[in-house]
Short mmCIF file of C-alpha atoms in Angstrom, two decimals:
data_model
loop_
_atom_site.label_atom_id
_atom_site.label_comp_id
_atom_site.label_asym_id
_atom_site.label_seq_id
_atom_site.Cartn_x
_atom_site.Cartn_y
_atom_site.Cartn_z
CA VAL X 235 32.66 248.23 180.00
CA GLY X 236 34.94 248.24 181.57
CA ALA X 237 38.00 250.86 181.95
CA GLY X 238 41.61 248.67 181.50
CA PRO X 239 43.97 249.73 179.14
CA SER X 240 41.94 247.81 177.15
CA GLY X 241 38.39 250.00 177.75
CA LEU X 242 40.36 252.36 178.53
CA VAL X 243 41.79 253.14 174.03
CA ALA X 244 38.59 252.46 173.36
CA ALA X 245 37.47 255.44 174.49
CA LEU X 246 40.13 257.75 174.03
CA SER X 247 40.77 256.28 170.87
CA LEU X 248 37.15 257.74 170.07
CA LEU X 249 37.18 260.67 171.70
CA LYS X 250 40.10 261.57 169.58
CA ASN X 251 38.36 260.78 166.14
CA GLY X 252 34.97 262.91 167.37
CA VAL X 253 32.59 260.33 168.73
CA ARG X 254 30.60 260.84 171.88
CA VAL X 255 31.25 257.68 174.30
CA ARG X 256 30.59 256.80 178.43
CA ILE X 257 33.42 254.45 179.83
CA VAL X 258 31.95 252.39 183.02
CA ASP X 259 33.71 249.37 185.13
CA LYS X 260 31.86 247.97 187.76
CA GLU X 261 35.15 247.81 190.89
CA PRO X 262 34.17 250.32 192.98
CA ASN X 263 38.06 252.31 192.82
CA TYR X 264 40.29 252.64 190.25
CA ARG X 265 42.67 249.29 190.51
CA VAL X 266 45.93 248.56 191.61
CA GLY X 267 49.00 246.80 191.25
CA SER X 268 51.23 246.59 188.60
CA ARG X 269 49.30 243.82 186.52
CA GLY X 270 50.04 243.16 183.36
CA ALA X 271 53.56 245.88 183.59
CA GLY X 272 55.11 244.40 180.91
CA MET X 273 54.64 247.14 177.47
CA MET X 274 56.01 246.59 173.66
CA PRO X 275 57.19 247.88 170.65
CA ARG X 276 54.14 247.92 168.90
CA THR X 277 52.15 249.11 172.24
CA LEU X 278 54.86 251.74 172.46
CA GLU X 279 53.96 252.89 168.43
CA VAL X 280 49.85 252.37 169.55
CA MET X 281 50.40 255.28 171.95
CA ASN X 282 52.81 257.37 170.18
CA MET X 283 50.21 257.58 167.79
CA LEU X 284 47.31 258.79 170.35
CA GLY X 285 49.52 261.19 172.01
CA VAL X 286 49.52 259.43 175.44
CA LEU X 287 53.58 258.03 175.01
CA PRO X 288 55.97 260.99 176.69
CA ASP X 289 53.34 260.65 179.51
CA ILE X 290 54.41 256.54 179.32
CA GLU X 291 58.29 257.25 178.50
CA ARG X 292 58.23 259.76 181.43
CA HIS X 293 57.32 256.49 183.82
CA CYS X 294 57.77 253.61 182.80
CA ALA X 295 61.88 251.66 182.41
CA ARG X 296 63.57 249.73 181.04
CA ILE X 297 63.08 245.65 181.94
CA PRO X 298 66.22 244.96 184.06
CA PRO X 299 68.12 242.00 184.05
CA LEU X 300 66.73 238.49 185.24
CA GLN X 301 69.79 236.57 188.06
CA SER X 302 69.30 233.51 189.71
CA TYR X 303 69.83 232.00 192.50
CA LYS X 304 71.73 229.10 193.96
CA PRO X 305 70.31 226.71 196.58
CA PRO X 306 69.55 226.70 199.85
CA HIS X 307 71.13 229.43 201.08
CA GLY X 308 69.44 231.50 197.80
CA VAL X 309 73.35 234.58 197.56
CA GLN X 310 75.25 233.80 195.51
CA PRO X 311 74.70 233.98 191.39
CA SER X 312 74.42 231.12 189.31
CA GLN X 313 73.12 232.87 185.60
CA THR X 314 72.49 236.82 184.60
CA TRP X 315 70.65 236.56 181.34
CA GLU X 316 67.95 239.29 179.63
CA LEU X 317 64.88 238.33 179.28
CA MET X 318 65.24 239.49 175.55
CA GLU X 319 68.24 240.15 173.03
CA ASN X 320 68.74 244.47 174.25
CA LEU X 321 67.94 245.15 170.12
CA GLU X 322 69.83 248.73 169.29
CA PRO X 323 66.79 251.69 167.32
CA LEU X 324 67.00 251.08 163.74
CA PRO X 325 64.69 254.10 161.35
CA SER X 326 62.15 252.10 160.85
CA ARG X 327 62.04 250.28 164.00
CA PRO X 328 62.34 253.29 166.69
CA PHE X 329 61.39 250.97 169.52
CA ARG X 330 62.74 247.66 169.72
CA ARG X 331 63.06 247.20 173.75
CA PRO X 332 59.80 246.05 175.81
CA VAL X 333 59.62 248.48 178.77
CA GLU X 334 58.16 248.04 182.50
CA ILE X 335 55.32 250.25 183.82
CA PRO X 336 52.49 249.67 186.00
CA GLN X 337 48.86 248.66 184.35
CA ASP X 338 47.31 250.83 187.67
CA VAL X 339 50.42 254.35 186.21
CA GLN X 340 49.32 253.85 182.69
CA GLU X 341 45.55 253.27 182.99
CA ASN X 342 45.60 256.76 185.27
CA ILE X 343 47.28 258.01 182.23
CA LEU X 344 45.09 257.22 179.85
CA ARG X 345 42.59 258.68 181.83
CA SER X 346 43.68 261.90 182.14
CA HIS X 347 44.01 261.75 178.51
CA LEU X 348 40.19 261.04 178.55
CA ARG X 349 39.28 263.85 180.65
CA GLN X 350 40.90 266.07 177.91
CA PHE X 351 37.62 265.26 176.39
CA GLY X 352 35.32 265.82 179.06
CA CYS X 353 35.13 261.89 180.52
CA GLU X 354 35.43 260.29 182.88
CA VAL X 355 35.18 256.91 184.36
CA GLU X 356 31.87 255.71 185.62
CA LEU X 357 32.22 253.93 188.60
CA GLY X 358 30.56 251.13 189.94
CA THR X 359 28.83 251.13 186.96
CA GLU X 360 27.51 247.33 186.44
CA LEU X 361 25.74 245.96 182.84
CA LEU X 362 23.37 243.99 184.43
CA ASN X 363 21.31 243.55 180.96
CA PHE X 364 21.14 244.27 177.38
CA VAL X 365 18.98 243.47 174.38
CA GLN X 366 20.73 244.70 170.09
CA ASP X 367 17.42 245.63 168.12
CA GLU X 368 18.79 246.62 163.99
CA SER X 369 20.34 249.56 164.70
CA SER X 370 20.97 249.91 168.55
CA VAL X 371 21.72 248.58 172.64
CA THR X 372 19.63 249.31 174.60
CA VAL X 373 21.40 248.68 178.23
CA GLN X 374 21.19 248.55 182.10
CA LEU X 375 22.74 249.55 184.68
CA LEU X 376 23.09 249.88 187.83
CA LYS X 377 24.80 252.62 189.86
CA HIS X 378 25.61 250.76 193.46
CA ALA X 379 26.63 254.37 194.70
CA GLU X 380 22.89 255.68 194.66
CA ASN X 381 20.37 254.78 197.08
CA PRO X 382 17.16 254.59 196.31
CA LEU X 383 19.33 251.86 193.76
CA LYS X 384 17.28 251.81 190.48
CA PRO X 385 18.51 250.83 186.74
CA GLU X 386 19.17 253.07 184.50
CA VAL X 387 17.89 251.90 180.68
CA ALA X 388 20.40 253.72 177.54
CA ARG X 389 20.69 253.88 174.57
CA PHE X 390 23.98 253.03 172.19
CA ARG X 391 23.94 253.02 168.76
CA PHE X 392 27.59 250.24 170.02
CA VAL X 393 28.55 248.66 172.57
CA ILE X 394 32.60 247.34 173.58
CA GLY X 395 32.77 245.14 175.67
CA ALA X 396 36.06 245.05 178.22
CA ASP X 397 34.52 243.32 181.19
CA GLY X 398 37.81 240.65 181.39
CA ALA X 399 36.85 236.69 180.69
CA LYS X 400 34.79 236.29 183.73
CA GLY X 401 32.80 239.77 182.59
CA MET X 402 28.77 239.20 181.57
CA VAL X 403 29.41 240.79 177.30
CA ARG X 404 31.05 237.32 175.97
CA LYS X 405 28.83 235.12 178.19
CA LYS X 406 25.41 237.15 177.12
CA LEU X 407 26.99 236.71 173.15
CA GLY X 408 27.03 232.90 173.64
CA LEU X 409 30.35 233.77 172.23
CA LYS X 410 32.53 229.72 173.02
CA PHE X 411 35.58 230.40 174.66
CA MET X 412 37.88 228.31 173.51
CA GLY X 413 41.13 226.82 175.05
CA ASP X 414 41.86 225.47 177.82
CA THR X 415 42.22 225.80 181.85
CA ARG X 416 45.71 224.10 182.84
CA ASP X 417 44.81 223.20 186.23
CA ALA X 418 48.46 221.46 187.46
CA ASP X 419 50.14 224.40 186.68
CA GLU X 420 49.28 227.67 189.32
CA LEU X 421 50.23 230.99 189.94
CA VAL X 422 50.08 233.76 192.73
CA VAL X 423 50.58 236.78 191.44
CA GLY X 424 51.13 240.62 193.51
CA ASP X 425 52.83 244.12 194.09
CA VAL X 426 54.88 243.65 197.62
CA GLU X 427 56.91 246.03 199.88
CA ILE X 428 60.74 244.72 199.87
CA THR X 429 63.59 245.58 202.58
CA GLY X 430 66.94 243.84 201.58
CA LEU X 431 67.33 243.25 198.17
CA ASN X 432 67.99 245.71 195.10
CA SER X 433 66.75 246.70 192.61
CA ASP X 434 68.95 246.40 190.20
CA PHE X 435 67.80 242.71 188.80
CA TRP X 436 64.79 240.68 188.29
CA HIS X 437 65.58 238.38 191.66
CA PHE X 438 64.74 234.15 190.85
CA TRP X 439 64.10 231.79 192.90
CA SER X 440 63.33 228.02 192.95
CA ASP X 441 63.39 224.66 194.34
CA PRO X 442 63.09 222.87 191.61
CA SER X 443 63.84 219.59 193.93
CA SER X 444 59.92 219.91 195.30
CA ASN X 445 57.03 218.66 193.73
CA SER X 446 56.08 221.46 193.35
CA LYS X 447 58.69 222.92 191.19
CA THR X 448 57.67 226.56 192.24
CA THR X 449 59.94 229.79 191.41
CA ILE X 450 59.32 232.76 192.78
CA SER X 451 60.75 235.88 191.22
CA LEU X 452 61.63 239.59 191.74
CA ARG X 453 61.08 242.11 190.48
CA PRO X 454 61.27 246.22 190.69
CA SER X 455 57.25 247.95 189.73
CA GLY X 456 60.08 250.60 188.15
CA SER X 457 57.14 253.98 189.59
CA THR X 458 57.88 253.14 193.31
CA ARG X 459 60.99 251.94 195.31
CA ASN X 460 60.58 249.62 197.51
CA TYR X 461 57.48 247.93 195.51
CA PHE X 462 58.34 245.24 193.62
CA SER X 463 56.48 243.16 191.56
CA MET X 464 56.44 239.01 192.28
CA LEU X 465 55.33 235.93 189.97
CA THR X 466 55.50 232.81 191.60
CA VAL X 467 54.68 229.31 189.17
CA GLY X 468 55.07 225.68 189.99
CA HIS X 469 52.12 222.75 190.69
CA ASP X 470 50.39 222.16 193.89
CA LEU X 471 50.73 225.24 195.57
CA GLN X 472 46.71 225.51 196.47
CA LYS X 473 47.77 223.88 200.08
CA TYR X 474 49.18 226.99 200.90
CA ASP X 475 47.39 229.28 201.11
CA LEU X 476 49.38 232.09 200.12
CA THR X 477 46.90 234.48 198.76
CA ASP X 478 47.45 235.39 202.63
CA PRO X 479 50.43 237.88 203.27
CA ARG X 480 51.71 235.26 206.41
CA ASN X 481 51.11 232.04 204.36
CA PHE X 482 53.77 233.92 202.37
CA ARG X 483 56.17 235.13 204.10
CA ILE X 484 57.09 231.83 205.35
CA PHE X 485 56.68 230.09 201.92
CA PHE X 486 59.04 233.21 199.97
CA HIS X 487 62.09 232.66 203.14
CA LYS X 488 61.37 228.43 202.94
CA ILE X 489 62.10 228.19 198.38
CA SER X 490 64.69 231.16 198.25
CA GLY X 491 66.96 230.72 201.88
CA ARG X 492 66.52 233.91 201.74
CA ARG X 493 65.59 235.46 205.32
CA ASP X 494 67.68 238.47 205.39
CA ILE X 495 64.57 239.46 202.92
CA ILE X 496 61.88 241.32 204.61
CA LEU X 497 58.34 241.31 202.43
CA GLY X 498 56.26 243.84 203.90
CA HIS X 499 52.56 245.03 203.06
CA PHE X 500 51.00 243.93 199.83
CA ARG X 501 49.24 246.23 197.33
CA TRP X 502 47.34 243.42 196.11
CA LEU X 503 47.78 239.27 195.95
CA SER X 504 46.54 236.49 194.17
CA TYR X 505 46.19 232.74 192.88
CA PHE X 506 44.71 231.77 190.49
CA LYS X 507 45.42 228.88 187.24
CA PRO X 508 46.23 230.25 184.25
CA ASN X 509 43.72 228.93 180.70
CA MET X 510 44.41 229.78 177.57
CA ARG X 511 41.37 230.74 175.43
CA MET X 512 39.98 232.64 172.18
CA ALA X 513 36.65 233.20 171.67
CA ASN X 514 35.14 232.06 168.56
CA ASN X 515 34.26 235.71 167.09
CA PHE X 516 35.10 239.24 168.67
CA GLN X 517 31.46 240.90 167.27
CA GLU X 518 27.38 240.09 167.87
CA GLY X 519 25.54 242.53 166.05
CA HIS X 520 26.68 245.89 166.74
CA VAL X 521 28.37 244.19 170.15
CA PHE X 522 32.32 244.08 170.26
CA ILE X 523 34.52 242.20 172.59
CA VAL X 524 38.16 243.91 173.21
CA GLY X 525 41.10 242.51 175.39
CA ASP X 526 40.41 239.96 178.25
CA ALA X 527 36.81 239.47 177.23
CA ALA X 528 37.90 238.16 173.97
CA HIS X 529 41.04 236.11 174.61
CA VAL X 530 42.83 235.30 177.51
CA HIS X 531 46.47 234.04 178.35
CA SER X 532 49.05 232.91 180.93
CA PRO X 533 50.89 235.91 182.09
CA THR X 534 54.32 234.67 181.09
CA GLY X 535 54.65 235.92 177.79
CA GLY X 536 53.27 239.23 178.47
CA GLN X 537 51.55 239.27 175.17
CA GLY X 538 48.09 239.79 177.22
CA MET X 539 47.87 244.25 178.25
CA ASN X 540 49.60 244.64 174.42
CA SER X 541 47.02 242.24 172.33
CA GLY X 542 43.82 243.44 174.08
CA VAL X 543 45.49 247.88 173.25
CA GLN X 544 45.76 246.87 169.90
CA ASP X 545 42.33 245.32 169.42
CA SER X 546 40.77 248.74 170.36
CA PHE X 547 43.30 250.37 168.30
CA ASN X 548 42.40 248.12 165.41
CA LEU X 549 38.34 248.55 166.64
CA ALA X 550 37.00 252.31 167.86
CA TRP X 551 39.21 254.05 164.13
CA LYS X 552 36.17 251.99 161.77
CA LEU X 553 33.81 252.62 164.39
CA SER X 554 33.74 255.77 164.36
CA LEU X 555 33.40 256.53 160.68
CA VAL X 556 30.66 254.80 160.59
CA VAL X 557 29.34 255.54 163.51
CA LYS X 558 29.50 259.43 161.67
CA GLY X 559 28.56 257.82 158.45
CA TYR X 560 31.37 257.95 156.58
CA ALA X 561 31.23 254.80 156.55
CA SER X 562 28.59 251.24 155.92
CA GLU X 563 28.34 248.70 158.56
CA ASN X 564 30.14 245.66 155.97
CA LEU X 565 33.13 247.41 157.74
CA LEU X 566 33.47 246.04 161.64
CA SER X 567 33.26 242.28 159.84
CA SER X 568 37.13 243.12 159.14
CA TYR X 569 37.43 243.58 163.29
CA SER X 570 37.41 240.04 163.61
CA GLU X 571 38.24 239.24 160.31
CA GLU X 572 41.91 240.67 161.24
CA ARG X 573 42.11 240.11 164.61
CA LEU X 574 40.99 236.22 164.86
CA PRO X 575 44.19 235.06 163.06
CA VAL X 576 47.19 237.50 164.96
CA ILE X 577 44.69 236.69 168.70
CA SER X 578 45.74 231.88 167.09
CA GLU X 579 49.44 232.15 166.13
CA MET X 580 49.86 234.41 169.28
CA LEU X 581 48.58 232.36 171.89
CA GLN X 582 50.46 228.98 170.62
CA ARG X 583 53.21 231.46 171.12
CA VAL X 584 53.14 231.71 174.65
CA THR X 585 51.36 228.60 175.11
CA SER X 586 54.16 226.89 174.16
CA ILE X 587 56.15 229.33 176.55
CA HIS X 588 54.49 228.52 179.75
CA GLY X 589 55.20 225.22 179.17
CA LYS X 590 58.50 226.11 178.98
CA THR X 591 58.27 228.08 181.97
CA PHE X 592 57.09 225.58 184.19
CA ALA X 593 58.61 222.87 183.48
CA GLY X 594 60.74 223.51 186.09
CA GLY X 595 64.54 223.23 187.08
CA GLU X 596 66.05 225.45 184.75
CA LEU X 597 66.96 228.16 186.68
CA HIS X 598 70.78 226.48 188.32
CA GLY X 599 72.31 224.28 185.07
CA GLY X 600 72.91 227.43 183.15
CA GLU X 601 70.39 227.16 180.56
CA SER X 602 67.00 229.50 180.50
CA ARG X 603 64.85 228.22 178.20
CA GLY X 604 62.39 229.19 180.34
CA TRP X 605 62.85 233.01 181.30
CA THR X 606 63.80 233.99 177.57
CA ARG X 607 61.48 235.88 175.54
CA GLY X 608 61.86 236.20 170.66
CA LYS X 609 61.94 239.57 169.31
CA ALA X 610 58.14 237.93 168.27
CA LEU X 611 56.95 239.39 171.49
CA HIS X 612 58.19 242.60 170.88
CA MET X 613 54.06 242.39 167.91
CA LEU X 614 56.04 244.83 165.23
CA GLY X 615 55.74 241.61 163.01
CA ILE X 616 51.68 241.57 163.56
CA ASN X 617 49.95 242.11 160.51
CA TYR X 618 46.86 242.18 158.18
CA ARG X 619 48.12 241.23 154.61
CA TRP X 620 44.65 238.70 153.80
CA SER X 621 42.57 240.76 155.54
CA ARG X 622 39.84 242.05 153.19
CA ILE X 623 39.84 245.44 153.23
CA VAL X 624 43.66 245.89 151.78
CA VAL X 625 45.08 246.58 148.25
CA ASP X 626 48.19 246.20 147.71
CA GLU X 627 48.87 246.16 143.89
CA ARG X 628 52.98 246.00 144.16
CA THR X 629 53.73 243.09 145.91
CA PRO X 630 50.83 240.01 144.31
CA ARG X 631 49.77 237.85 146.90
CA GLY X 632 51.60 234.21 145.82
CA VAL X 633 50.17 232.68 148.29
CA ASN X 634 46.36 232.15 150.03
CA GLY X 635 45.09 233.48 152.38
CA ASP X 636 45.47 230.73 154.47
CA GLU X 637 49.09 230.51 154.15
CA LEU X 638 49.16 234.75 155.14
CA ARG X 639 47.19 233.94 158.06
CA CYS X 640 49.73 232.13 159.30
CA HIS X 641 52.21 234.41 159.56
CA ALA X 642 49.86 237.65 161.50
CA TYR X 643 52.78 236.86 164.43
CA GLY X 644 55.46 236.73 163.33
CA GLY X 645 55.09 238.56 160.46
CA HIS X 646 57.79 237.99 156.85
CA ASP X 647 61.02 239.86 156.96
CA ASN X 648 62.75 241.64 154.49
CA SER X 649 59.29 242.89 152.87
CA LEU X 650 56.61 245.04 153.35
CA SER X 651 53.00 244.65 152.40
CA ALA X 652 49.86 245.25 152.78
CA GLY X 653 48.38 244.65 155.84
CA ASP X 654 52.21 245.28 157.89
CA ARG X 655 53.13 248.21 160.31
CA ALA X 656 53.99 251.00 158.69
CA PRO X 657 57.83 251.50 159.76
CA GLU X 658 58.71 254.82 160.70
CA ALA X 659 61.31 257.28 159.42
CA PRO X 660 63.16 259.98 160.32
CA GLY X 661 65.82 263.10 158.85
CA LEU X 662 62.10 264.16 156.55
CA VAL X 663 62.48 268.03 156.27
CA ILE X 664 59.82 270.42 155.80
CA PRO X 665 60.99 272.84 153.05
CA THR X 666 59.53 275.81 153.34
CA GLU X 667 60.27 275.62 157.46
CA ARG X 668 63.16 274.34 157.17
CA ARG X 669 62.51 271.51 160.18
CA GLU X 670 63.00 267.82 160.29
CA THR X 671 60.82 265.82 160.95
CA SER X 672 60.00 262.01 160.56
CA LEU X 673 56.90 260.02 160.03
CA PHE X 674 55.25 259.04 163.18
CA LYS X 675 55.27 262.47 164.49
CA VAL X 676 53.07 263.48 161.21
CA LEU X 677 51.79 259.89 160.87
CA LYS X 678 47.94 260.84 162.34
CA ALA X 679 45.26 258.05 165.05
CA THR X 680 42.20 260.70 163.27
CA HIS X 681 43.42 260.28 160.07
CA HIS X 682 43.73 257.65 156.74
CA THR X 683 47.64 258.94 155.63
CA VAL X 684 48.09 258.92 151.71
CA LEU X 685 52.11 258.94 151.52
CA ILE X 686 52.98 259.28 147.28
CA PHE X 687 56.56 258.86 146.35
CA PRO X 688 56.49 260.30 142.80
CA CYS X 689 60.59 259.07 142.47
CA GLY X 690 60.12 262.22 139.12
CA GLN X 691 57.12 261.96 137.90
CA TYR X 692 55.30 265.25 139.46
CA SER X 693 52.63 265.55 137.62
CA ARG X 694 51.38 261.99 138.28
CA ALA X 695 51.86 262.64 141.55
CA GLU X 696 49.31 265.82 140.88
CA GLY X 697 46.75 264.14 139.42
CA ILE X 698 46.38 262.14 142.10
CA LEU X 699 46.31 265.08 144.89
CA ARG X 700 43.70 267.05 142.22
CA LEU X 701 41.68 263.26 143.05
CA LEU X 702 42.47 263.68 146.77
CA SER X 703 40.96 267.46 147.06
CA SER X 704 38.11 266.48 146.79
CA TRP X 705 37.48 264.35 148.83
CA PRO X 706 37.47 265.73 152.95
CA HIS X 707 40.57 266.51 154.72
CA PHE X 708 39.30 266.12 157.88
CA LEU X 709 39.39 262.35 156.80
CA VAL X 710 42.48 261.71 154.20
CA GLN X 711 45.42 263.73 154.19
CA THR X 712 47.78 263.90 151.67
CA ILE X 713 51.47 263.85 152.44
CA CYS X 714 54.37 263.94 149.41
CA VAL X 715 57.93 262.25 150.41
CA SER X 716 60.56 263.49 147.83
CA GLY X 717 64.66 262.21 147.82
CA PRO X 718 66.96 264.48 147.69
CA GLY X 719 67.49 267.62 145.69
CA ALA X 720 64.04 267.61 145.06
CA HIS X 721 63.47 270.32 147.00
CA ARG X 722 62.06 272.40 145.13
CA TYR X 723 59.39 270.88 143.58
CA LYS X 724 56.40 271.75 145.48
CA LEU X 725 52.81 269.73 145.11
CA THR X 726 49.55 270.92 146.06
CA ALA X 727 49.69 268.19 149.08
CA ASP X 728 49.40 269.03 152.52
CA LEU X 729 53.09 268.57 153.70
CA ASN X 730 56.22 268.79 151.59
CA LEU X 731 58.93 266.32 153.11
CA LEU X 732 62.55 265.77 152.14
CA ASP X 733 64.03 262.01 152.33
CA ARG X 734 67.10 263.74 153.99
CA ASP X 735 68.74 261.19 154.15
CA GLY X 736 67.09 258.33 152.81
CA HIS X 737 65.60 256.49 155.72
CA ALA X 738 61.57 256.61 153.85
CA HIS X 739 62.42 255.17 150.06
CA SER X 740 64.42 252.20 152.41
CA ALA X 741 62.38 251.82 154.11
CA TYR X 742 59.43 252.45 151.77
CA PHE X 743 61.18 249.96 149.62
CA VAL X 744 60.82 252.48 146.98
CA ASP X 745 63.00 252.22 143.72
CA GLN X 746 62.53 254.26 140.55
CA GLN X 747 58.16 253.68 140.67
CA PRO X 748 56.16 256.45 141.35
CA THR X 749 54.04 254.39 144.17
CA ILE X 750 51.78 255.29 147.09
CA PHE X 751 51.15 253.85 150.60
CA ILE X 752 47.66 254.51 152.31
CA ILE X 753 48.57 254.21 156.17
CA ARG X 754 45.06 254.31 158.62
CA PRO X 755 44.18 255.56 161.91
CA ASP X 756 45.99 252.22 162.66
CA GLY X 757 48.81 252.80 161.79
CA VAL X 758 49.07 249.79 159.52
CA ILE X 759 49.05 250.38 155.49
CA GLY X 760 46.15 249.09 154.41
CA GLY X 761 47.51 250.36 150.13
CA ILE X 762 50.70 250.37 148.82
CA VAL X 763 48.99 251.89 144.66
CA ARG X 764 50.46 253.05 142.10
CA ASP X 765 47.73 255.58 140.77
CA GLU X 766 44.29 257.57 140.85
CA GLY X 767 42.36 253.77 140.67
CA GLY X 768 44.44 252.64 142.82
CA VAL X 769 43.73 255.13 145.18
CA ALA X 770 40.43 254.83 145.10
CA ARG X 771 39.70 250.64 144.96
CA TYR X 772 41.18 251.03 148.16
CA PHE X 773 38.40 253.25 149.32
CA SER X 774 35.74 251.53 148.14
CA ARG X 775 36.25 249.20 150.72
CA ILE X 776 36.70 251.66 153.64
CA PHE X 777 34.54 254.44 152.85
CA GLN X 778 30.28 254.63 151.83
CA ASN X 779 29.93 255.34 148.05
CA ALA X 780 28.00 258.42 148.49
CA LEU X 781 30.13 260.67 150.39
CA PHE X 782 32.72 261.55 147.45
CA SER X 783 29.38 262.08 145.51
CA GLU X 784 28.31 264.16 147.71
CA VAL X 785 31.89 266.33 148.43
#
């Protein structure tokens, strides 16, 4: 329910896993506007696993440098800085810079991938009600384009609510939406056609002397040359009625002093007060919530769309296993278990950023901390080390789950444990084909990947492969990564790779001891184990035991 990025990623992930879906949205037309335009490195990795990244890269742009201007005329630059530090790619982290791509462009790309599975968004279709029983959800839908209007009653195994903060799914479930509304803080956002302004910078004007402490920014939209994404933050803005384009033009010229800049057509223009809230649970029975339906936050952190996409990617592979009968419904509770601490820490970080952004008066005094972001917002540190469905035989926890949850977002530097994102490893060679590949190119959003580092102990590795050979190949793929000089020994894995440059062994902290990494379909390391017993121990937490006894 809901066809924003969260709903579309959920639908696409399920379709790729062979699960039939319907995706409905009550809006009669597709939304326009840049909205959640910042795509973080971890989300780029998700898009890569879904096969969407090439289309994203064709339409995205780097986030330009930020530049503020001295009042009152707003022409002379006062500062130029970067929103985030420009980090160079690493072998294990190929995406280290966020990009911007308007949300309506994102959604169009995702819809095009849905169509490859014969799935179309059902516009103008409103969820009126739903009722759960022990095995399914009965929903009442209304297609507003039909005449006469006649509600449709349909039954589904599961429902995912991606219908936003004001949607009915969370409210119907009776879940608490904990947090607060910042009544004193106000934002006006939109997309506007601009004449007389270059696209080389993200432009800022502010009036720190005023009671409203207003800052107006204009960021090139990336995909459309003359359109800029506008963000206005301040206090006591509502009295200016800035959702009227005429009023906003007057207000912009007053704050910026730049009457030479012409604001033309507004694609959209909206006023709101920021909310920092999250639901107390993301699941109730057979109904789940993702994205803004589960949590909302200030747009100043650029985490909303990204967090919603990652909600859906975490949930979809688990749902697909349950729907197809390969896992019990007990697996589904791990969705909330894993995502709640991540969202909780994210809200704390974004709320802190929000406070600095609304402090005002920082753009002309040599400091721009309210408009600078740390690398934690790249989201590469997000982890589920405490999760009950991960297994780590290499690194004993040493601390309790509550302590680990406190680092759900920022992660742990210079270590790798079960529950962390799986690092990339380029320079892998397929000896039989004399072709180079990388780990990200062979991971699948439809399979668990058992990644074996034999470290010369090939008979031990074959024992593990014999165990896995009896398991369904449409659920589990096996990859053996050997060090340089071992390319002549071919194991019975689905894919044998030679770590020519040593990037895989380095990124996965593999020494001389054989180690097995079990990478989940969402690109998270579910298990780090040493032998067949460890492999079985991990999969016993995922699959139903009957699955393997019948194979």
